Short mmCIF file of C-alpha atoms in Angstrom, two decimals:
data_model
loop_
_atom_site.label_atom_id
_atom_site.label_comp_id
_atom_site.label_asym_id
_atom_site.label_seq_id
_atom_site.Cartn_x
_atom_site.Cartn_y
_atom_site.Cartn_z
CA MET A 28 -8.70 -9.85 40.71
CA LYS A 29 -5.47 -11.02 42.36
CA LYS A 30 -4.30 -7.42 42.84
CA ILE A 31 -7.66 -6.46 44.40
CA LYS A 32 -7.37 -9.34 46.87
CA TYR A 33 -3.82 -8.27 47.80
CA LEU A 34 -4.98 -4.67 48.28
CA PHE A 35 -7.89 -5.75 50.47
CA LEU A 36 -5.58 -7.95 52.54
CA LEU A 37 -3.09 -5.13 53.01
CA ILE A 38 -5.80 -2.64 54.07
CA LEU A 39 -7.24 -5.15 56.53
CA ILE A 40 -3.86 -5.89 58.08
CA LEU A 41 -2.94 -2.20 58.28
CA LEU A 42 -6.22 -1.35 60.01
CA THR A 43 -5.61 -4.15 62.50
CA ALA A 44 -2.03 -3.02 63.05
CA CYS A 45 -3.12 0.55 63.78
CA GLY A 46 -4.70 -0.62 67.00
CA LYS A 47 -1.52 -2.25 68.25
CA ASP A 48 0.66 -0.66 70.86
CA LYS A 49 4.01 0.73 69.81
CA ILE A 50 6.67 -1.99 69.76
CA ASP A 51 8.68 -2.14 72.97
CA VAL A 52 12.13 -2.76 71.51
CA LYS A 53 13.62 -3.25 74.98
CA ALA A 54 11.38 -6.27 75.50
CA LYS A 55 11.75 -7.59 71.95
CA ASP A 56 14.10 -10.58 71.86
CA THR A 57 13.49 -12.03 68.39
CA LEU A 58 14.65 -10.82 64.99
CA ILE A 59 12.43 -12.01 62.15
CA VAL A 60 13.97 -12.05 58.67
CA ALA A 61 12.17 -12.90 55.43
CA GLN A 62 13.75 -14.25 52.26
CA GLY A 63 12.36 -15.65 49.02
CA ALA A 64 13.16 -19.35 49.45
CA ASP A 65 13.87 -21.91 52.14
CA ALA A 66 17.35 -23.28 52.74
CA ARG A 67 18.07 -26.58 51.01
CA THR A 68 20.26 -27.90 53.83
CA LEU A 69 22.30 -26.48 56.69
CA ASP A 70 25.27 -28.66 55.83
CA SER A 71 27.56 -25.97 54.42
CA GLN A 72 29.30 -28.44 52.13
CA LYS A 73 26.13 -29.59 50.39
CA ALA A 74 24.54 -26.26 49.45
CA ILE A 75 26.05 -22.92 48.47
CA ASP A 76 22.89 -21.30 47.11
CA THR A 77 22.07 -17.90 48.57
CA PRO A 78 18.98 -18.88 50.65
CA SER A 79 20.94 -21.66 52.37
CA VAL A 80 24.09 -19.61 52.98
CA ARG A 81 22.14 -16.70 54.46
CA VAL A 82 20.90 -19.05 57.16
CA TYR A 83 23.93 -21.19 57.92
CA GLN A 84 26.34 -18.25 57.87
CA GLN A 85 24.95 -17.44 61.32
CA LEU A 86 25.88 -20.94 62.58
CA TYR A 87 29.47 -21.28 61.42
CA ASN A 88 32.85 -19.61 61.30
CA LEU A 89 35.62 -19.86 58.72
CA LEU A 90 39.38 -20.02 59.00
CA VAL A 91 39.50 -16.56 57.41
CA LYS A 92 36.75 -14.22 56.29
CA LYS A 93 36.20 -11.13 54.13
CA ASP A 94 35.48 -7.73 55.62
CA GLU A 95 33.20 -5.13 54.01
CA ASN A 96 36.03 -4.15 51.66
CA MET A 97 36.51 -7.80 50.61
CA GLU A 98 39.89 -7.91 52.38
CA ILE A 99 40.90 -11.20 54.04
CA VAL A 100 40.87 -10.96 57.86
CA PRO A 101 41.23 -13.53 60.67
CA ASP A 102 38.34 -15.64 61.90
CA LEU A 103 39.03 -19.02 63.53
CA ALA A 104 42.62 -18.73 62.34
CA GLU A 105 44.04 -15.81 64.30
CA SER A 106 47.11 -15.79 62.06
CA TRP A 107 48.75 -17.65 59.18
CA GLU A 108 52.06 -17.81 57.40
CA ILE A 109 52.91 -18.65 53.81
CA VAL A 110 55.94 -20.89 54.11
CA ASP A 111 56.54 -21.44 50.40
CA LEU A 112 54.71 -21.71 47.09
CA LYS A 113 52.72 -24.74 48.22
CA THR A 114 52.59 -24.48 52.03
CA THR A 115 50.47 -22.33 54.34
CA ILE A 116 50.33 -22.79 58.12
CA PHE A 117 47.27 -21.64 60.10
CA HIS A 118 47.33 -20.88 63.83
CA LEU A 119 43.92 -21.39 65.43
CA ARG A 120 42.32 -19.41 68.22
CA LYS A 121 42.49 -21.35 71.48
CA GLY A 122 39.43 -22.32 73.47
CA VAL A 123 36.82 -21.75 70.76
CA LYS A 124 33.71 -23.84 71.46
CA PHE A 125 31.30 -25.61 69.14
CA HIS A 126 27.58 -25.54 69.96
CA ASN A 127 27.85 -29.09 71.37
CA GLY A 128 30.52 -28.02 73.86
CA GLU A 129 33.44 -29.52 71.93
CA ILE A 130 36.61 -27.40 71.70
CA LEU A 131 37.84 -26.49 68.22
CA THR A 132 41.06 -28.28 67.27
CA ALA A 133 43.23 -28.66 64.19
CA GLU A 134 41.66 -32.10 63.74
CA ASP A 135 38.30 -30.43 63.04
CA VAL A 136 39.93 -28.26 60.39
CA LYS A 137 41.58 -31.26 58.74
CA PHE A 138 38.32 -33.20 58.85
CA THR A 139 36.46 -30.25 57.29
CA LEU A 140 38.88 -29.78 54.40
CA ASP A 141 39.22 -33.51 53.76
CA ARG A 142 35.42 -33.87 53.69
CA MET A 143 35.14 -30.92 51.29
CA GLN A 144 37.22 -32.85 48.76
CA GLU A 145 34.47 -35.49 48.68
CA GLN A 146 31.55 -33.10 48.16
CA PRO A 147 30.70 -32.21 44.53
CA THR A 148 29.14 -28.91 45.58
CA VAL A 149 32.31 -27.47 47.13
CA SER A 150 35.23 -29.66 46.07
CA PHE A 151 36.17 -27.21 43.32
CA LEU A 152 36.98 -24.64 46.02
CA ILE A 153 39.89 -26.66 47.37
CA GLY A 154 40.66 -29.10 44.58
CA GLU A 155 44.25 -27.83 44.47
CA ILE A 156 44.90 -28.86 48.07
CA GLU A 157 47.03 -32.00 48.14
CA LYS A 158 46.92 -32.70 51.87
CA VAL A 159 46.17 -31.19 55.25
CA GLU A 160 48.43 -31.97 58.20
CA VAL A 161 47.83 -31.48 61.91
CA ILE A 162 50.97 -30.04 63.50
CA ASP A 163 49.53 -29.72 66.98
CA GLU A 164 46.14 -29.09 68.60
CA ASN A 165 45.98 -25.49 67.36
CA THR A 166 48.14 -25.55 64.25
CA VAL A 167 47.33 -26.94 60.82
CA LYS A 168 49.37 -27.08 57.62
CA VAL A 169 47.76 -26.88 54.19
CA ILE A 170 49.83 -28.16 51.27
CA THR A 171 48.72 -27.55 47.69
CA LYS A 172 49.68 -29.57 44.61
CA LYS A 173 51.22 -26.51 42.98
CA GLY A 174 50.78 -22.83 43.66
CA PHE A 175 47.19 -21.89 44.48
CA GLY A 176 46.64 -18.14 44.06
CA PRO A 177 43.09 -17.94 45.44
CA LEU A 178 43.64 -20.22 48.48
CA LEU A 179 42.78 -17.68 51.18
CA LYS A 180 39.86 -16.27 49.22
CA HIS A 181 38.44 -19.75 48.68
CA LEU A 182 38.79 -20.57 52.36
CA SER A 183 36.73 -17.44 53.05
CA HIS A 184 33.80 -18.91 51.09
CA PRO A 185 30.81 -19.97 53.25
CA GLY A 186 31.14 -23.49 51.85
CA ALA A 187 34.46 -23.77 53.71
CA ALA A 188 32.84 -23.31 57.13
CA ILE A 189 34.63 -25.29 59.83
CA LEU A 190 32.66 -28.31 61.02
CA ASN A 191 32.85 -30.35 64.21
CA LYS A 192 34.12 -33.82 63.34
CA LYS A 193 32.24 -35.55 66.15
CA ALA A 194 28.90 -33.91 65.30
CA VAL A 195 29.10 -34.71 61.60
CA LEU A 196 30.06 -38.35 62.15
CA GLU A 197 27.35 -38.86 64.79
CA ALA A 198 24.57 -37.32 62.69
CA GLY A 199 25.56 -38.99 59.42
CA ASP A 200 23.17 -38.25 56.56
CA ALA A 201 20.94 -36.23 58.90
CA TYR A 202 23.65 -33.66 59.67
CA GLY A 203 22.10 -31.02 57.39
CA GLN A 204 19.07 -30.94 59.72
CA HIS A 205 21.21 -30.96 62.89
CA PRO A 206 24.09 -28.53 62.21
CA ILE A 207 26.76 -27.76 64.79
CA GLY A 208 29.12 -24.83 64.34
CA THR A 209 31.10 -22.30 66.35
CA GLY A 210 29.03 -19.32 65.15
CA PRO A 211 27.09 -16.69 67.10
CA TYR A 212 23.80 -18.57 66.75
CA LYS A 213 22.92 -22.23 67.17
CA PHE A 214 20.23 -24.22 65.44
CA VAL A 215 16.90 -24.77 67.23
CA ASP A 216 14.16 -25.80 64.80
CA TRP A 217 13.27 -26.07 61.11
CA GLN A 218 9.70 -26.03 59.88
CA SER A 219 10.37 -26.94 56.26
CA GLY A 220 9.09 -24.41 53.75
CA ASP A 221 8.19 -21.95 56.50
CA ARG A 222 10.86 -20.95 59.00
CA ILE A 223 14.16 -21.77 60.67
CA THR A 224 14.73 -20.74 64.29
CA LEU A 225 18.13 -19.96 65.79
CA LYS A 226 19.21 -19.04 69.33
CA ALA A 227 22.15 -16.97 70.54
CA PHE A 228 25.15 -19.12 71.53
CA GLU A 229 26.21 -18.28 75.07
CA ASP A 230 29.85 -19.27 74.53
CA TYR A 231 30.49 -17.58 71.19
CA TYR A 232 34.14 -16.62 71.07
CA GLU A 233 33.45 -12.96 70.28
CA GLY A 234 30.75 -12.67 72.95
CA LYS A 235 27.05 -13.49 73.02
CA ALA A 236 24.89 -11.78 70.37
CA LYS A 237 22.67 -8.90 71.53
CA ILE A 238 19.49 -10.47 70.12
CA GLU A 239 18.44 -13.77 71.70
CA ASN A 240 16.53 -15.37 68.83
CA ILE A 241 16.47 -15.23 65.04
CA VAL A 242 13.66 -16.57 62.89
CA ILE A 243 14.35 -16.76 59.15
CA ARG A 244 11.12 -17.13 57.23
CA SER A 245 10.59 -18.31 53.68
CA ILE A 246 8.09 -16.05 51.84
CA PRO A 247 8.41 -16.73 48.10
CA GLU A 248 6.09 -13.98 46.86
CA GLY A 249 7.89 -10.63 46.92
CA THR A 250 4.71 -8.62 47.44
CA ASN A 251 3.88 -10.68 50.51
CA ARG A 252 7.36 -10.06 51.92
CA THR A 253 6.85 -6.33 51.55
CA ILE A 254 3.39 -6.49 53.16
CA ALA A 255 4.90 -8.43 56.08
CA LEU A 256 7.48 -5.66 56.52
CA GLU A 257 4.89 -2.88 56.29
CA THR A 258 2.68 -4.47 58.93
CA GLY A 259 5.55 -5.24 61.31
CA GLU A 260 5.23 -9.00 60.91
CA VAL A 261 8.92 -9.17 60.00
CA ASP A 262 11.90 -6.95 60.85
CA ILE A 263 14.09 -7.40 57.77
CA VAL A 264 13.29 -8.37 54.17
CA TYR A 265 15.95 -9.52 51.73
CA ASP A 266 15.71 -8.92 47.99
CA VAL A 267 12.88 -6.41 47.82
CA GLU A 268 11.20 -6.65 44.45
CA PRO A 269 11.89 -3.56 42.29
CA VAL A 270 8.17 -2.78 42.10
CA ASP A 271 8.03 -2.48 45.91
CA ILE A 272 11.12 -0.32 46.47
CA ASP A 273 9.31 3.02 46.44
CA LYS A 274 6.71 1.74 48.94
CA ILE A 275 9.47 1.04 51.44
CA LYS A 276 11.34 4.28 50.75
CA GLU A 277 8.16 6.30 51.33
CA ASN A 278 7.26 4.52 54.59
CA LYS A 279 8.53 6.58 57.55
CA LYS A 280 8.77 3.47 59.74
CA LEU A 281 11.12 1.68 57.35
CA ASN A 282 14.65 1.95 55.97
CA PHE A 283 15.85 0.79 52.58
CA LEU A 284 19.43 -0.12 51.64
CA MET A 285 20.75 -0.82 48.15
CA GLU A 286 24.28 -1.24 46.76
CA ALA A 287 25.91 -2.76 43.70
CA SER A 288 26.58 -6.45 44.21
CA LEU A 289 29.18 -8.87 42.88
CA GLY A 290 26.43 -10.75 41.11
CA ASN A 291 24.83 -11.13 37.72
CA SER A 292 21.72 -12.57 36.14
CA TYR A 293 22.20 -14.93 33.22
CA LEU A 294 20.37 -17.18 30.79
CA GLY A 295 21.96 -20.62 30.97
CA ILE A 296 21.92 -22.79 27.86
CA ASN A 297 22.36 -26.56 27.82
CA THR A 298 25.16 -26.80 25.27
CA THR A 299 24.89 -30.61 25.06
CA LYS A 300 21.41 -30.49 23.51
CA ALA A 301 20.57 -29.68 19.89
CA PRO A 302 20.17 -27.03 18.61
CA PHE A 303 22.11 -25.36 21.43
CA ASN A 304 25.26 -27.33 20.64
CA ASP A 305 25.69 -24.98 17.66
CA VAL A 306 27.38 -21.74 18.72
CA ARG A 307 25.54 -19.84 16.00
CA VAL A 308 22.21 -20.63 17.67
CA ARG A 309 23.49 -19.36 21.01
CA GLN A 310 24.88 -16.20 19.41
CA ALA A 311 21.56 -15.65 17.62
CA MET A 312 19.75 -15.71 20.95
CA ALA A 313 22.27 -13.29 22.44
CA TYR A 314 21.71 -10.83 19.59
CA THR A 315 17.94 -11.21 19.99
CA ILE A 316 17.90 -10.14 23.64
CA ASN A 317 17.18 -6.46 24.19
CA VAL A 318 18.65 -6.04 27.67
CA LYS A 319 17.20 -2.52 27.93
CA ASP A 320 13.70 -4.03 28.16
CA ILE A 321 14.81 -6.39 30.93
CA ILE A 322 16.38 -3.56 32.94
CA GLU A 323 13.35 -1.30 32.59
CA VAL A 324 10.57 -3.85 33.06
CA ALA A 325 11.98 -6.57 35.32
CA TYR A 326 14.50 -4.55 37.34
CA LYS A 327 12.84 -1.11 37.25
CA ASN A 328 16.24 0.37 36.34
CA THR A 329 18.06 -1.16 39.31
CA ALA A 330 20.52 -3.19 37.19
CA VAL A 331 23.05 -2.42 34.45
CA PRO A 332 23.99 -4.24 31.20
CA ALA A 333 26.73 -6.88 31.43
CA ASN A 334 29.45 -7.81 28.95
CA SER A 335 31.06 -10.59 30.97
CA PRO A 336 30.26 -13.19 33.65
CA ILE A 337 32.38 -11.18 36.13
CA GLY A 338 31.92 -7.48 36.76
CA PRO A 339 34.17 -4.41 37.06
CA LYS A 340 34.78 -4.94 40.80
CA ILE A 341 36.57 -8.26 40.18
CA PRO A 342 40.33 -8.19 39.41
CA GLY A 343 40.82 -9.44 35.87
CA TYR A 344 37.50 -8.10 34.53
CA ASN A 345 37.75 -7.63 30.76
CA LYS A 346 36.04 -4.39 29.74
CA ASP A 347 36.66 -5.35 26.10
CA ALA A 348 34.83 -8.68 26.26
CA LYS A 349 32.03 -8.85 23.69
CA MET A 350 28.84 -6.95 24.47
CA TYR A 351 25.92 -8.29 22.42
CA GLU A 352 23.95 -5.34 21.10
CA PHE A 353 20.35 -6.00 20.05
CA ASN A 354 20.40 -6.95 16.34
CA ARG A 355 17.42 -9.00 15.17
CA GLU A 356 18.52 -9.26 11.53
CA LYS A 357 21.91 -10.64 12.52
CA ALA A 358 20.15 -13.12 14.80
CA LYS A 359 17.90 -14.33 11.97
CA ASN A 360 20.88 -14.76 9.64
CA LEU A 361 22.79 -16.80 12.24
CA LEU A 362 19.77 -19.06 12.81
CA ALA A 363 19.45 -19.62 9.07
CA GLU A 364 23.15 -20.44 8.79
CA ALA A 365 22.74 -22.99 11.57
CA GLY A 366 19.88 -24.65 9.68
CA TYR A 367 16.95 -23.17 11.59
CA PRO A 368 15.51 -20.47 9.30
CA ASN A 369 12.07 -20.97 10.84
CA GLY A 370 13.30 -21.27 14.40
CA PHE A 371 12.45 -24.13 16.80
CA LYS A 372 10.56 -24.97 19.98
CA THR A 373 12.22 -24.98 23.41
CA SER A 374 11.62 -24.11 27.07
CA ILE A 375 12.94 -21.71 29.70
CA TRP A 376 13.02 -22.85 33.31
CA VAL A 377 12.67 -20.46 36.25
CA ASN A 378 12.14 -20.83 39.96
CA ASP A 379 9.38 -19.01 41.85
CA ASN A 380 11.04 -15.60 41.58
CA ILE A 381 9.08 -12.69 40.14
CA ILE A 382 12.09 -11.04 38.48
CA ARG A 383 13.12 -14.28 36.76
CA LYS A 384 9.53 -14.88 35.69
CA ASP A 385 9.38 -11.38 34.23
CA ILE A 386 12.69 -11.90 32.42
CA ALA A 387 11.45 -15.22 31.03
CA THR A 388 8.30 -13.55 29.70
CA ILE A 389 10.36 -10.82 28.03
CA LEU A 390 12.73 -13.39 26.50
CA GLN A 391 9.80 -15.49 25.33
CA ASP A 392 8.46 -12.50 23.42
CA GLN A 393 11.84 -11.49 22.01
CA PHE A 394 12.75 -15.02 20.90
CA LYS A 395 9.37 -15.40 19.20
CA ALA A 396 10.35 -12.58 16.81
CA ILE A 397 13.02 -14.84 15.26
CA GLY A 398 10.92 -18.00 15.29
CA ILE A 399 12.00 -19.51 18.60
CA GLU A 400 8.91 -20.62 20.54
CA ALA A 401 9.87 -20.92 24.20
CA SER A 402 7.48 -22.19 26.86
CA ILE A 403 8.09 -21.14 30.47
CA GLU A 404 8.19 -23.69 33.27
CA THR A 405 8.32 -22.74 36.97
CA LEU A 406 9.96 -25.13 39.43
CA GLU A 407 10.25 -25.18 43.22
CA TRP A 408 13.72 -23.98 44.31
CA GLY A 409 15.13 -27.33 45.47
CA ALA A 410 13.90 -29.14 42.35
CA TYR A 411 15.17 -26.29 40.18
CA ILE A 412 18.71 -26.58 41.55
CA ASP A 413 18.71 -30.38 41.44
CA ARG A 414 17.28 -30.79 37.96
CA THR A 415 19.46 -28.14 36.31
CA ALA A 416 22.45 -29.83 37.96
CA ARG A 417 21.40 -33.05 36.22
CA GLY A 418 21.11 -31.28 32.87
CA GLU A 419 17.40 -31.94 32.31
CA HIS A 420 16.74 -28.40 31.04
CA ASP A 421 17.01 -26.61 27.73
CA MET A 422 17.49 -23.11 29.16
CA PHE A 423 17.20 -21.59 32.61
CA ILE A 424 17.57 -18.23 34.34
CA LEU A 425 19.83 -17.99 37.35
CA GLY A 426 22.32 -15.66 39.00
CA TRP A 427 25.92 -16.04 40.11
CA VAL A 428 27.72 -14.01 42.75
CA THR A 429 31.53 -13.95 42.79
CA VAL A 430 31.46 -14.19 46.56
CA THR A 431 35.21 -14.65 47.00
CA GLY A 432 35.98 -11.47 45.07
CA ASP A 433 38.36 -13.49 42.89
CA GLY A 434 38.02 -14.32 39.19
CA ASP A 435 38.52 -18.01 39.88
CA TYR A 436 35.18 -18.29 41.65
CA GLY A 437 33.40 -16.18 39.05
CA LEU A 438 34.63 -18.28 36.11
CA TYR A 439 35.92 -21.73 37.11
CA PRO A 440 32.61 -23.17 38.47
CA LEU A 441 30.62 -21.87 35.50
CA PHE A 442 32.93 -22.84 32.65
CA HIS A 443 35.49 -25.50 33.63
CA THR A 444 34.76 -29.00 32.34
CA SER A 445 35.34 -30.49 35.81
CA ALA A 446 32.54 -28.33 37.24
CA HIS A 447 29.68 -29.76 35.16
CA GLY A 448 26.40 -29.84 37.08
CA ARG A 449 26.14 -29.07 40.76
CA PRO A 450 29.34 -27.01 41.20
CA GLY A 451 27.94 -24.46 38.74
CA ASN A 452 28.53 -25.41 35.10
CA ARG A 453 24.87 -26.09 34.36
CA ALA A 454 25.47 -25.20 30.72
CA PHE A 455 27.63 -28.36 30.56
CA TYR A 456 30.09 -26.28 28.56
CA SER A 457 33.51 -27.66 27.71
CA ASN A 458 36.43 -25.97 25.96
CA PRO A 459 40.00 -27.28 26.39
CA LYS A 460 41.50 -23.80 25.97
CA VAL A 461 39.23 -22.37 28.66
CA ASP A 462 40.11 -25.29 30.96
CA GLU A 463 43.82 -24.63 30.36
CA LEU A 464 43.53 -20.91 31.09
CA LEU A 465 41.47 -21.47 34.22
CA ASP A 466 43.99 -24.05 35.45
CA ILE A 467 46.86 -21.61 34.85
CA ALA A 468 45.07 -18.84 36.73
CA ARG A 469 44.16 -21.17 39.58
CA THR A 470 47.68 -22.52 40.14
CA SER A 471 49.62 -19.30 39.60
CA ILE A 472 50.53 -16.94 42.41
CA ASP A 473 51.44 -14.20 39.92
CA GLN A 474 48.39 -11.92 40.01
CA ASN A 475 49.16 -10.31 36.67
CA GLU A 476 49.39 -13.71 35.01
CA ARG A 477 46.12 -14.75 36.62
CA GLU A 478 44.29 -11.63 35.49
CA GLU A 479 45.49 -11.97 31.90
CA ALA A 480 44.23 -15.56 31.84
CA TYR A 481 40.83 -14.46 33.15
CA LYS A 482 40.58 -11.76 30.50
CA GLU A 483 41.18 -14.34 27.79
CA VAL A 484 38.58 -16.67 29.30
CA GLN A 485 35.99 -13.89 29.25
CA LYS A 486 36.79 -13.17 25.61
CA ILE A 487 36.24 -16.81 24.66
CA VAL A 488 33.05 -17.44 26.63
CA GLN A 489 31.49 -14.23 25.37
CA GLU A 490 32.11 -15.47 21.83
CA GLU A 491 30.80 -18.96 22.54
CA VAL A 492 28.01 -17.84 24.96
CA PRO A 493 27.25 -21.03 26.93
CA VAL A 494 25.52 -18.53 29.19
CA ILE A 495 24.18 -15.13 28.19
CA THR A 496 25.08 -12.79 31.03
CA MET A 497 22.38 -10.14 30.83
CA VAL A 498 22.89 -7.73 33.74
CA TYR A 499 24.93 -6.93 36.81
CA THR A 500 22.56 -6.75 39.75
CA ASN A 501 22.17 -4.72 42.92
CA GLN A 502 21.49 -6.12 46.37
CA ASN A 503 18.82 -4.53 48.53
CA VAL A 504 17.25 -4.92 51.94
CA GLY A 505 14.22 -3.34 53.62
CA MET A 506 14.00 -3.13 57.40
CA GLN A 507 12.25 -1.59 60.36
CA LYS A 508 13.84 1.64 61.55
CA TYR A 509 14.39 0.18 65.01
CA VAL A 510 16.81 -2.38 63.51
CA THR A 511 20.35 -1.02 63.85
CA ASN A 512 23.87 -2.17 62.93
CA PHE A 513 22.74 -4.12 59.89
CA LYS A 514 25.17 -3.76 57.01
CA LEU A 515 25.05 -4.90 53.42
CA HIS A 516 27.98 -6.98 52.21
CA PRO A 517 29.24 -7.19 48.62
CA THR A 518 28.73 -10.96 48.64
CA GLY A 519 25.00 -10.66 49.37
CA PHE A 520 25.47 -12.80 52.50
CA PHE A 521 24.58 -10.84 55.62
CA ASP A 522 25.97 -11.16 59.14
CA LEU A 523 23.24 -10.77 61.79
CA TYR A 524 25.54 -10.99 64.82
CA ASN A 525 25.89 -7.24 65.48
CA ILE A 526 22.25 -6.26 65.02
CA GLU A 527 20.47 -4.49 67.87
CA PHE A 528 17.02 -3.00 68.42
CA ALA A 529 16.93 0.72 69.20
CA GLU A 530 14.17 3.11 70.27
CA ILE A 531 12.90 5.32 67.43
CA LYS A 532 13.02 8.96 68.44
#
């Protein structure tokens, strides 16, 4: 019945749309983008989830950023010099304006990095920084406790966006609803759960954006996002559901882009709760999962099996880390050894995401075959992130994108003891050897030493499986053909600054 209603709605909208005049792209001044969830906050230091970053990335700049090849390039820092093992000096662009008219200074950079140290969500990014010193108005010195191999890559993370000291202090706790950056767009309005409106910043240091307004809409249901694209209600859709990909490819008015991402999809397991505190139980579940079913049913063959939390594009990836092949008998034996020959009851949490719901249903069926009865609970995105950070779950399905392109970000937040909860370690996993290896890799500036440490970490966590990394995912976007200059980025965070509307010939 639900499918019939959707079909009727689509036919009705399409018939209505047929009577509309052709879009005059020269007169069009608003880009409408749809994604699957609303931002949690626009304070870059309090949320690094994908829906939030995709919005606030348009509002802020970083000291340094990553190009399409994941190479570090200048942003607000036009140059930098590595003085010694612990010292890096950044030279800021002069005359850069914030949206409130304030001029960027080294004091804003110091304030930003100092404030990051106090925020649980992002403190792990710069925890190795000992102090930040202002040399003059446009020069800032960053001093680390020891060596810090991934410093520049961590400063290119969206959570390290440079804030305006005055704006943050004036807004206080309300800053996340009144963000001020130096980016190409400035904040206008937020209708919670529906849309966020941005406007081109006249004084952007690289020049005003071509498109005057951006509206980023929250449309949780993937089918509805696709319908909105087909009818011209939106211009760009992020994360097209696999079942809708062919519809977009076959539509002559639309374009579809897809590339391998730096992300994965994993089943997180609360290792502090029985029976999950027994590694044999976690291994049994890993052997029970037939990833082929997940790839075919949930992803429609748009993902590939994973053997590690970080993928082949990340330096230090361990191709020899353990791949769990489907083996139900081995799973049953491990459960029996752990004292659960008849299985147990548990739950799997998901947010309102059709792929994760499909995966949960598949896992529910597969676990049932070895006696594990798993109920499925669906939570709203904000509650999902908050409650898994507090450890209220048994199991959950989530993804992780190594957005810095460095093994530290792909492993440290998920597995270091200091990162329990909100920074990323929602499995509440703790292993002193893993902590030691991650600390070595983080403080070393010898890339070979770092990569060897990461390979060993992957070997350990694949044996102990605090998370079961199921697949490496692709990123995809559907858009109107008149949208030009949009480019995918390996991080899955997309820059809207260069987009233009063009006549379709």
